[in-house]
Tab-separated table of C-alpha atoms in Angstrom:
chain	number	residue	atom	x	y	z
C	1277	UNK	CA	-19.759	22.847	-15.848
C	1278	UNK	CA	-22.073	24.099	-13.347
C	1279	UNK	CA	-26.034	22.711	-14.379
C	1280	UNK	CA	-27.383	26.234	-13.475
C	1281	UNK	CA	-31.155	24.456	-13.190
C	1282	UNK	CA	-30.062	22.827	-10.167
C	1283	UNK	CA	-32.087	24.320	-7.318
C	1284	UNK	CA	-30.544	24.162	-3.782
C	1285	UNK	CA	-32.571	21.098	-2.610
C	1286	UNK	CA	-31.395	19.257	-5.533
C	1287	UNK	CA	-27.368	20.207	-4.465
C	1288	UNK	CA	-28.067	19.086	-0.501
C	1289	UNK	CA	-29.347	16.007	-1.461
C	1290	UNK	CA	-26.177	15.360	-3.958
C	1291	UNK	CA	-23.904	16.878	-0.890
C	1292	UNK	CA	-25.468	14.245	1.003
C	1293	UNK	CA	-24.979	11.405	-1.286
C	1294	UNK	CA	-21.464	11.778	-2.081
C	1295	UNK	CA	-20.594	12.040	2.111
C	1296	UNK	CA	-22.431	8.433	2.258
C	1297	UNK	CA	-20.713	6.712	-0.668
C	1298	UNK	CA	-17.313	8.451	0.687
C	1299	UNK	CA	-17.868	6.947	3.913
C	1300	UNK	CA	-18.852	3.838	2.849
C	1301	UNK	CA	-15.731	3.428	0.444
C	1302	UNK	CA	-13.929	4.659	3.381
C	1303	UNK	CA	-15.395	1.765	5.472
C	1304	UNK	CA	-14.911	-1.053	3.364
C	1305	UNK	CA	-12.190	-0.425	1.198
C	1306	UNK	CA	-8.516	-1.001	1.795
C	1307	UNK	CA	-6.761	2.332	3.308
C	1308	UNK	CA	-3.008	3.160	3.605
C	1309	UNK	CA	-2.009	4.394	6.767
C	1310	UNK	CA	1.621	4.140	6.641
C	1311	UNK	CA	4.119	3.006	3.420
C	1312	UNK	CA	7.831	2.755	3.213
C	1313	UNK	CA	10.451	0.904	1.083
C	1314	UNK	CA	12.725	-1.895	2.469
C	1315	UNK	CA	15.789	-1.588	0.114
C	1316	UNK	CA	16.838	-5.313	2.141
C	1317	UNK	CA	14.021	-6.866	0.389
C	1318	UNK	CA	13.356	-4.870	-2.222
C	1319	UNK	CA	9.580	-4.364	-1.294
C	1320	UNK	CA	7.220	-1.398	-0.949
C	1321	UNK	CA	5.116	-2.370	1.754
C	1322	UNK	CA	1.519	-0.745	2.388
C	1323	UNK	CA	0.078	-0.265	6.131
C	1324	UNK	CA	-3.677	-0.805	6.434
C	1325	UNK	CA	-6.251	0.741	8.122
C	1326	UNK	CA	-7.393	-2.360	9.009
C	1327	UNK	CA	-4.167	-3.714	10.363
C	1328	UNK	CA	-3.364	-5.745	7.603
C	1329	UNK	CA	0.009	-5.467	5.929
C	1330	UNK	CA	0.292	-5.746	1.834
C	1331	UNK	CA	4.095	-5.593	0.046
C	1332	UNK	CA	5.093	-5.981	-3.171
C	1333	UNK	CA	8.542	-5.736	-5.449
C	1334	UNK	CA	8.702	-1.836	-7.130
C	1335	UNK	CA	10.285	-3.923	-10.288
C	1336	UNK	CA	6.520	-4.610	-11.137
C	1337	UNK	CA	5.421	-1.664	-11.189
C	1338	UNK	CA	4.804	0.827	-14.038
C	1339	UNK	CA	7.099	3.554	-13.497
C	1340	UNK	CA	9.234	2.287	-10.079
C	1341	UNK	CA	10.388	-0.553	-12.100
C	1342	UNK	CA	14.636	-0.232	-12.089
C	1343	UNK	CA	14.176	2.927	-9.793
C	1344	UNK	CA	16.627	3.858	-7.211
C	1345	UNK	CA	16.487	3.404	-3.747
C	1346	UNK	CA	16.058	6.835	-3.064
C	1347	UNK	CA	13.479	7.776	-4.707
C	1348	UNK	CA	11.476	4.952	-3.585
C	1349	UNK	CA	11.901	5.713	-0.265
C	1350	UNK	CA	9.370	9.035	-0.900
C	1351	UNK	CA	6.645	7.521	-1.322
C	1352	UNK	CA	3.274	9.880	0.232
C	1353	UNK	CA	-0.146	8.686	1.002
C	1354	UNK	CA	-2.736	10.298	-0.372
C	1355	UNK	CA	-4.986	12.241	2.448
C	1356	UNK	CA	-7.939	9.759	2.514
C	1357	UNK	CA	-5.269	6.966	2.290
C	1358	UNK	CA	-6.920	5.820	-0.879
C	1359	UNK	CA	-3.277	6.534	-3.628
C	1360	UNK	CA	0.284	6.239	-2.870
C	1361	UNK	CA	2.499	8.904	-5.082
C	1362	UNK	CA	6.353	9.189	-6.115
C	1363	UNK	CA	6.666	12.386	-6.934
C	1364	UNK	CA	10.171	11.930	-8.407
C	1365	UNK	CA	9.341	8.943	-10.104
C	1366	UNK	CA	6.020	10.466	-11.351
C	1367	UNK	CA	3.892	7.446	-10.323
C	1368	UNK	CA	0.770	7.431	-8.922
C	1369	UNK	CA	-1.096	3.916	-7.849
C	1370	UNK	CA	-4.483	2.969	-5.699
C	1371	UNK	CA	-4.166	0.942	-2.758
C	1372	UNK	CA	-7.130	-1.297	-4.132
C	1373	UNK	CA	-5.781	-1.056	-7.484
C	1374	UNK	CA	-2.613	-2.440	-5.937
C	1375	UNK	CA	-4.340	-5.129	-4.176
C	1376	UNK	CA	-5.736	-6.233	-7.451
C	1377	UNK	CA	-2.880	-6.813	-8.715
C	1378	UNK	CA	-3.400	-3.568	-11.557
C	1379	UNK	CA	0.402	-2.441	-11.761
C	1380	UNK	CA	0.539	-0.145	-14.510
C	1381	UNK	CA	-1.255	0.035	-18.134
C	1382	UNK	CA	-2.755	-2.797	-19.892
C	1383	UNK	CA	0.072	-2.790	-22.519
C	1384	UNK	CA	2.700	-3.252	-18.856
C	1385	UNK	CA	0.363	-5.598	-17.425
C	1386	UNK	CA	0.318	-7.777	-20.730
C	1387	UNK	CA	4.171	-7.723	-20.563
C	1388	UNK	CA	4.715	-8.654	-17.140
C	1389	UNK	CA	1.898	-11.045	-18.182
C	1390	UNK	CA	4.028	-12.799	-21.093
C	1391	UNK	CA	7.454	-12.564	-18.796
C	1392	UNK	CA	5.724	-14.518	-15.899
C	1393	UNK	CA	4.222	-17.167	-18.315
C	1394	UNK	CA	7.860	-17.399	-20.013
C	1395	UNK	CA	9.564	-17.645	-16.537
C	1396	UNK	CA	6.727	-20.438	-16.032
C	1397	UNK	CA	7.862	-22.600	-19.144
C	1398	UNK	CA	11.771	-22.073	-18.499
């Protein structure tokens, strides 16, 4: 909802802050340039920005877990190169997020929690 007390100065100077915390999040914060699947490997593997290269197995995560080939192949980059989206699979994930090691909900990330500690004790 539009605060219709805002005066014009007060809008520029919001403008403005928003275009310096995007840039600065743009700056310092892990952007996709390029991602594909490698069906081989069984890996989704993230481009950076910064030249660094991050992968990971789609059986992790929420939502690509047991998907096919196919439809892992399509995966699209957001615009700022901030998200990754399968748009048959329905599954949207943040580069960061990613990086963090946040691959779905916290009730999948508490499974995948107690299946890694099992495969631990086996």
């Amino acid at each position: 909802m539009v605060n219709p007390i805002t005066d014009d100065s007060t809008f520029v100077q919001q403008v403005e802050k928003a275009r310096i915390a995007s840039a600065r999040a743009n700056a310092t914060e892990p952007r996709a340039i390029a991602a594909s699947y490698d069906p081989v490997n069984r890996l989704i593997i993230i481009h950076l920005k910064s030249g660094a290269i991050f992968s990971f197995p789609p059986d992790i995560a929420q939502g690509l877990a047991n998907a096919v080939a196919e439809d892992l192949a399509e995966i699209e980059i957001t615009p700022n190169g901030e998200g990754l989206h399968w748009s048959k699979l329905d599954a949207d994930f943040t580069v960061s997020g990613l990086m963090m090691g946040m691959f779905g909900s916290k009730r999948w990330m508490a499974e995948l929690h107690r299946q890694w500690a099992t495969e631990q004790v086996s």
